[in-house]
Short mmCIF file of C-alpha atoms in Angstrom, two decimals:
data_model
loop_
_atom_site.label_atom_id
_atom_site.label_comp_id
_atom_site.label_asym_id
_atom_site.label_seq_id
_atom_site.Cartn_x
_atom_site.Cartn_y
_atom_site.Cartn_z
CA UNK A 1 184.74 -89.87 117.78
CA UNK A 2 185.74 -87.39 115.64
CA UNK A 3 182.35 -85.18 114.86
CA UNK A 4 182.94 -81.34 115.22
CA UNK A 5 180.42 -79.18 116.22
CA UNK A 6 180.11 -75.50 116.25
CA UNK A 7 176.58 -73.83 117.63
CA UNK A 8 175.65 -70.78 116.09
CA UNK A 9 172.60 -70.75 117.91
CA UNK A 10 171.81 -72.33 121.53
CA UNK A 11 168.63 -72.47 123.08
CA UNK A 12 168.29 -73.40 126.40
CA UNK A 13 164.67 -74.38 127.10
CA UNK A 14 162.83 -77.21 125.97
CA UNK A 15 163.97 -80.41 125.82
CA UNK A 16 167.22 -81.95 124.70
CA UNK A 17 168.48 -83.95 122.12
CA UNK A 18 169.48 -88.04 123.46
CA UNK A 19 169.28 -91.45 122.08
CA UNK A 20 165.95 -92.41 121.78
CA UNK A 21 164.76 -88.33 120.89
CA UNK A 22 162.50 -88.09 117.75
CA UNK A 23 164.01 -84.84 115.81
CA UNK A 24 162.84 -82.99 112.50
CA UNK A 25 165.83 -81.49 110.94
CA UNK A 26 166.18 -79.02 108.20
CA UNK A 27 169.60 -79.29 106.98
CA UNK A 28 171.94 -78.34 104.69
CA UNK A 29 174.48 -81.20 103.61
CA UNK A 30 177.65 -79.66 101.88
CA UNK A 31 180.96 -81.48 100.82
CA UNK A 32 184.15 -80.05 102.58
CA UNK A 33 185.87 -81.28 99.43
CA UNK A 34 184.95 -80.06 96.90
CA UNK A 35 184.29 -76.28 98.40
CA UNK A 36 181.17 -77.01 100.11
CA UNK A 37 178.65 -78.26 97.03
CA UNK A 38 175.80 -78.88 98.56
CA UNK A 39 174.63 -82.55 98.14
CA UNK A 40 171.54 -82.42 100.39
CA UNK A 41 169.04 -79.41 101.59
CA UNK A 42 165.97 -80.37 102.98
CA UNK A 43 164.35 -77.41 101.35
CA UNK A 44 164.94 -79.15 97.97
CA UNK A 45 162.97 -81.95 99.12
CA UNK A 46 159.67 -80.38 98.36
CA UNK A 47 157.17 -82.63 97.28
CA UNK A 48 154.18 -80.44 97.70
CA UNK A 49 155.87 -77.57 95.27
CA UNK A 50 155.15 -75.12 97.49
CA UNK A 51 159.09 -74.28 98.60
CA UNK A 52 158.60 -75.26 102.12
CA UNK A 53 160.54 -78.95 101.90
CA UNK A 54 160.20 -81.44 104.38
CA UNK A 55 162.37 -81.90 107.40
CA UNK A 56 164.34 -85.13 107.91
CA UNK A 57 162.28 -86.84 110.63
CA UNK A 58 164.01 -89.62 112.90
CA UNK A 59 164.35 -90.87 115.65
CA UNK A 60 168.25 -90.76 117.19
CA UNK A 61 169.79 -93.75 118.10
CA UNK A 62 167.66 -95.85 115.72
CA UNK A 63 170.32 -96.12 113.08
CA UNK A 64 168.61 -95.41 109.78
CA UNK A 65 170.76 -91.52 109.93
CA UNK A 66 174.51 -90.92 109.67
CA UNK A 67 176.12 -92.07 113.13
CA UNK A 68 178.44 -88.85 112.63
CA UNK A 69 175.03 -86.66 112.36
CA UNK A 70 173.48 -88.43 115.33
CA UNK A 71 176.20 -87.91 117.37
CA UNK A 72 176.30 -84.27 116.74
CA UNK A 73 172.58 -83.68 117.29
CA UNK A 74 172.67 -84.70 120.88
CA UNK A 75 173.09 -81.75 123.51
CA UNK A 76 171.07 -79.63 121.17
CA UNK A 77 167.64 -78.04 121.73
CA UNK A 78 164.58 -76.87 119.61
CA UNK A 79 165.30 -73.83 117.47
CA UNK A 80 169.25 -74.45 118.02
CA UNK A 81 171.29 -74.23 115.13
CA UNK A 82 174.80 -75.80 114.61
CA UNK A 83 177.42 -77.08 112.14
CA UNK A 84 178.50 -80.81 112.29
CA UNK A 85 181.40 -82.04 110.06
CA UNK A 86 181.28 -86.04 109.75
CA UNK A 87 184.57 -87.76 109.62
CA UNK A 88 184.70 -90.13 106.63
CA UNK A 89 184.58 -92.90 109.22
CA UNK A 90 181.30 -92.06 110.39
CA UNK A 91 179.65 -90.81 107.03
CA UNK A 92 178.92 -92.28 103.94
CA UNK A 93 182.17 -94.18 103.18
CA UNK A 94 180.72 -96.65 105.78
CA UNK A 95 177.68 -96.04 105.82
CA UNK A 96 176.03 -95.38 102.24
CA UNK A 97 172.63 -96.63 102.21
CA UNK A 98 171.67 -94.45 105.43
CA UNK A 99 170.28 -91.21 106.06
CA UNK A 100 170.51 -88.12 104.29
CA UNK A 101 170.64 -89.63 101.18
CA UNK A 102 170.65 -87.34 98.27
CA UNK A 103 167.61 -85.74 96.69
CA UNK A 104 168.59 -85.94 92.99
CA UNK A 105 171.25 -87.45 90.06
CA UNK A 106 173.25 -84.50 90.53
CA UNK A 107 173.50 -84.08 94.01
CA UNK A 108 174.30 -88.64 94.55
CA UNK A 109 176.94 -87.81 91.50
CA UNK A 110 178.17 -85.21 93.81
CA UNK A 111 178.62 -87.28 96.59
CA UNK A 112 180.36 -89.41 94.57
CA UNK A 113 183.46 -87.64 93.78
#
């Protein structure tokens, strides 16, 4: 489908990541072109003020995230970390209105471009 992947940290206990899996992510969403500014960091979403951010909560499979990002979640375990590039066809070309959607002005102008 065209989603890369690329673990830089596996874990291999616990349970794994499938349609139907309710996740918390804390992510980092960066444009590829424009040299990786970041349009999306779940640390900036920080309601509280305290710096800790909230994690993207969903469940996979239930459509209101990326279908690029769901597809790269699944496989992966608690505590894993790993990069997923979205092809436009599966990001927010398509699919606008869904999940992550930009924190701030800045960061939707961003995506924009």
């Amino acid at each position: 489908n065209g989603v890369k992947i690329k673990d830089f940290r596996v874990k291999s206990e616990g349970p794994v990541v499938a349609n139907g899996s309710k996740v918390g992510l804390t992510l980092k969403g960066r444009l590829l072109n424009l040299n990786g500014v970041v349009f999306y960091d779940t640390k900036a979403n920080d309601p509280d003020g305290f710096g800790e951010g909230r994690p993207l909560a969903f469940t996979v499979g239930d459509g209101t995230v990326l279908p690029g990002l769901e597809s790269g979640l699944i496989g992966m375990q608690k505590g894993a970390i790993r990069r997923i590039i979205v092809p436009e066809e599966l990001g927010y070309t398509k699919f606008p209105g869904l999940e992550p959607i930009p924190v701030n002005e800045i960061d939707k102008r961003a995506l924009d471009s």
